[in-house]
Amino acid sequence: FAPSSLGVSSQVLAAGQALNTPTGQLIIASSVVDDVLGLILLSLLEVLVMDSPTAFDWALPFLSSFGYMIVLGYLGITWIPRILQNRVLVHIPSSKRDGVAFALLFVLLAAYLPLLD
């Protein structure tokens, strides 16, 4: 097994100063897809232990994972950066913008966690 998670890949690419290259972005994208596929397989293990799973029970991990990846990926690439740049970060001094953006990431993550149950 090779470490291919997003955390490992991004640290290695950042250390080699290749994170913002086309190859680095391809590696990051493939790491995200790899992590999503791992979560799908984990969800399928839950279906395997059900007494009598339906076809929808088998399809739900695929539909929800790829749906979230497509919808949230689109929002994360197009709308959310624009909203943050034009509405939120313009009110923050430039020396503190990275810290505020990082804090916003954790606030959004904390808001998303209750939806997982």
mmCIF file of C-alpha atoms in Angstrom:
data_model
loop_
_atom_site.group_PDB
_atom_site.id
_atom_site.type_symbol
_atom_site.label_atom_id
_atom_site.label_comp_id
_atom_site.label_asym_id
_atom_site.label_seq_id
_atom_site.Cartn_x
_atom_site.Cartn_y
_atom_site.Cartn_z
ATOM 1 C CA PHE A 1 0.000 0.000 0.000
ATOM 2 C CA ALA A 2 1.192 3.504 -0.782
ATOM 3 C CA PRO A 3 0.160 6.617 1.114
ATOM 4 C CA SER A 4 -2.124 8.509 -1.221
ATOM 5 C CA SER A 5 -4.310 10.503 1.122
ATOM 6 C CA LEU A 6 -4.756 14.210 0.615
ATOM 7 C CA GLY A 7 -2.807 15.081 3.759
ATOM 8 C CA VAL A 8 0.270 13.099 2.772
ATOM 9 C CA SER A 9 0.211 14.212 -0.857
ATOM 10 C CA SER A 10 -0.204 17.888 -0.063
ATOM 11 C CA GLN A 11 2.635 17.860 2.493
ATOM 12 C CA VAL A 12 5.037 16.141 0.109
ATOM 13 C CA LEU A 13 4.120 18.411 -2.806
ATOM 14 C CA ALA A 14 4.396 21.520 -0.645
ATOM 15 C CA ALA A 15 7.828 20.426 0.608
ATOM 16 C CA GLY A 16 8.967 19.895 -2.986
ATOM 17 C CA GLN A 17 7.429 23.215 -4.085
ATOM 18 C CA ALA A 18 5.306 21.400 -6.665
ATOM 19 C CA LEU A 19 1.870 21.966 -5.138
ATOM 20 C CA ASN A 20 0.830 24.750 -7.524
ATOM 21 C CA THR A 21 2.035 23.046 -10.681
ATOM 22 C CA PRO A 22 -0.305 21.209 -13.069
ATOM 23 C CA THR A 23 1.212 17.889 -12.008
ATOM 24 C CA GLY A 24 0.780 18.759 -8.349
ATOM 25 C CA GLN A 25 -2.855 19.682 -8.899
ATOM 26 C CA LEU A 26 -3.416 16.396 -10.740
ATOM 27 C CA ILE A 27 -1.925 14.474 -7.821
ATOM 28 C CA ILE A 28 -4.123 16.386 -5.357
ATOM 29 C CA ALA A 29 -7.245 15.691 -7.438
ATOM 30 C CA SER A 30 -6.413 11.998 -7.665
ATOM 31 C CA SER A 31 -5.841 11.911 -3.901
ATOM 32 C CA VAL A 32 -9.305 13.330 -3.313
ATOM 33 C CA VAL A 33 -10.861 10.773 -5.658
ATOM 34 C CA ASP A 34 -8.890 8.015 -3.925
ATOM 35 C CA ASP A 35 -10.145 9.147 -0.521
ATOM 36 C CA VAL A 36 -13.741 9.260 -1.782
ATOM 37 C CA LEU A 37 -13.444 5.766 -3.243
ATOM 38 C CA GLY A 38 -12.110 4.521 0.092
ATOM 39 C CA LEU A 39 -15.116 6.012 1.862
ATOM 40 C CA ILE A 40 -17.444 4.383 -0.666
ATOM 41 C CA LEU A 41 -15.859 1.005 0.030
ATOM 42 C CA LEU A 42 -16.245 1.583 3.749
ATOM 43 C CA SER A 43 -19.925 2.406 3.219
ATOM 44 C CA LEU A 44 -20.365 -0.746 1.167
ATOM 45 C CA LEU A 45 -19.055 -2.777 4.089
ATOM 46 C CA GLU A 46 -21.973 -1.426 6.097
ATOM 47 C CA VAL A 47 -24.366 -2.644 3.394
ATOM 48 C CA LEU A 48 -22.752 -6.084 3.454
ATOM 49 C CA VAL A 49 -23.746 -6.651 7.079
ATOM 50 C CA MET A 50 -27.410 -5.707 6.497
ATOM 51 C CA ASP A 51 -29.946 -8.541 6.637
ATOM 52 C CA SER A 52 -31.585 -7.934 3.266
ATOM 53 C CA PRO A 53 -30.175 -4.882 1.468
ATOM 54 C CA THR A 54 -32.088 -3.437 -1.454
ATOM 55 C CA ALA A 55 -30.593 -2.154 -4.683
ATOM 56 C CA PHE A 56 -30.992 1.384 -3.352
ATOM 57 C CA ASP A 57 -28.917 0.463 -0.282
ATOM 58 C CA TRP A 58 -26.112 -0.605 -2.621
ATOM 59 C CA ALA A 59 -26.411 2.501 -4.820
ATOM 60 C CA LEU A 60 -26.709 5.070 -2.023
ATOM 61 C CA PRO A 61 -22.973 5.222 -1.144
ATOM 62 C CA PHE A 62 -22.095 5.879 -4.797
ATOM 63 C CA LEU A 63 -24.825 8.458 -5.350
ATOM 64 C CA SER A 64 -24.182 10.390 -2.166
ATOM 65 C CA SER A 65 -20.383 10.363 -2.454
ATOM 66 C CA PHE A 66 -20.188 11.447 -6.065
ATOM 67 C CA GLY A 67 -23.081 13.880 -5.593
ATOM 68 C CA TYR A 68 -21.347 15.573 -2.682
ATOM 69 C CA MET A 69 -18.034 15.593 -4.524
ATOM 70 C CA ILE A 70 -19.532 17.185 -7.639
ATOM 71 C CA VAL A 71 -21.790 19.716 -5.902
ATOM 72 C CA LEU A 72 -19.378 20.743 -3.152
ATOM 73 C CA GLY A 73 -16.442 20.671 -5.568
ATOM 74 C CA TYR A 74 -18.263 23.021 -7.921
ATOM 75 C CA LEU A 75 -19.188 25.363 -5.080
ATOM 76 C CA GLY A 76 -15.659 25.205 -3.684
ATOM 77 C CA ILE A 77 -14.131 26.158 -7.004
ATOM 78 C CA THR A 78 -16.586 28.799 -8.196
ATOM 79 C CA TRP A 79 -18.850 30.436 -5.626
ATOM 80 C CA ILE A 80 -17.226 30.114 -2.222
ATOM 81 C CA PRO A 81 -13.877 31.754 -3.166
ATOM 82 C CA ARG A 82 -15.733 34.679 -4.753
ATOM 83 C CA ILE A 83 -17.929 35.161 -1.700
ATOM 84 C CA LEU A 84 -14.966 34.973 0.653
ATOM 85 C CA GLN A 85 -12.816 37.356 -1.398
ATOM 86 C CA ASN A 86 -15.507 39.925 -2.139
ATOM 87 C CA ARG A 87 -17.615 39.875 1.030
ATOM 88 C CA VAL A 88 -15.607 38.564 3.968
ATOM 89 C CA LEU A 89 -11.865 38.952 3.522
ATOM 90 C CA VAL A 90 -12.019 42.549 2.293
ATOM 91 C CA HIS A 91 -12.874 43.580 5.866
ATOM 92 C CA ILE A 92 -9.834 41.768 7.325
ATOM 93 C CA PRO A 93 -6.312 43.248 7.324
ATOM 94 C CA SER A 94 -4.109 41.496 4.768
ATOM 95 C CA SER A 95 -1.708 40.235 7.440
ATOM 96 C CA LYS A 96 -4.501 38.242 9.122
ATOM 97 C CA ARG A 97 -6.405 36.956 6.078
ATOM 98 C CA ASP A 98 -4.768 33.525 6.012
ATOM 99 C CA GLY A 99 -5.614 32.901 9.657
ATOM 100 C CA VAL A 100 -9.198 34.072 9.207
ATOM 101 C CA ALA A 101 -9.646 31.913 6.104
ATOM 102 C CA PHE A 102 -8.291 28.914 8.030
ATOM 103 C CA ALA A 103 -10.662 29.626 10.929
ATOM 104 C CA LEU A 104 -13.583 29.870 8.495
ATOM 105 C CA LEU A 105 -12.640 26.459 7.152
ATOM 106 C CA PHE A 106 -12.994 24.941 10.611
ATOM 107 C CA VAL A 107 -16.256 26.787 11.280
ATOM 108 C CA LEU A 108 -17.737 25.440 8.042
ATOM 109 C CA LEU A 109 -16.464 21.961 8.876
ATOM 110 C CA ALA A 110 -18.047 22.139 12.334
ATOM 111 C CA ALA A 111 -21.324 23.237 10.738
ATOM 112 C CA TYR A 112 -21.170 20.284 8.319
ATOM 113 C CA LEU A 113 -20.469 17.589 10.932
ATOM 114 C CA PRO A 114 -24.039 17.350 12.315
ATOM 115 C CA LEU A 115 -25.283 16.598 8.800
ATOM 116 C CA LEU A 116 -23.307 13.340 8.765
ATOM 117 C CA ASP A 117 -25.639 11.532 11.195
#
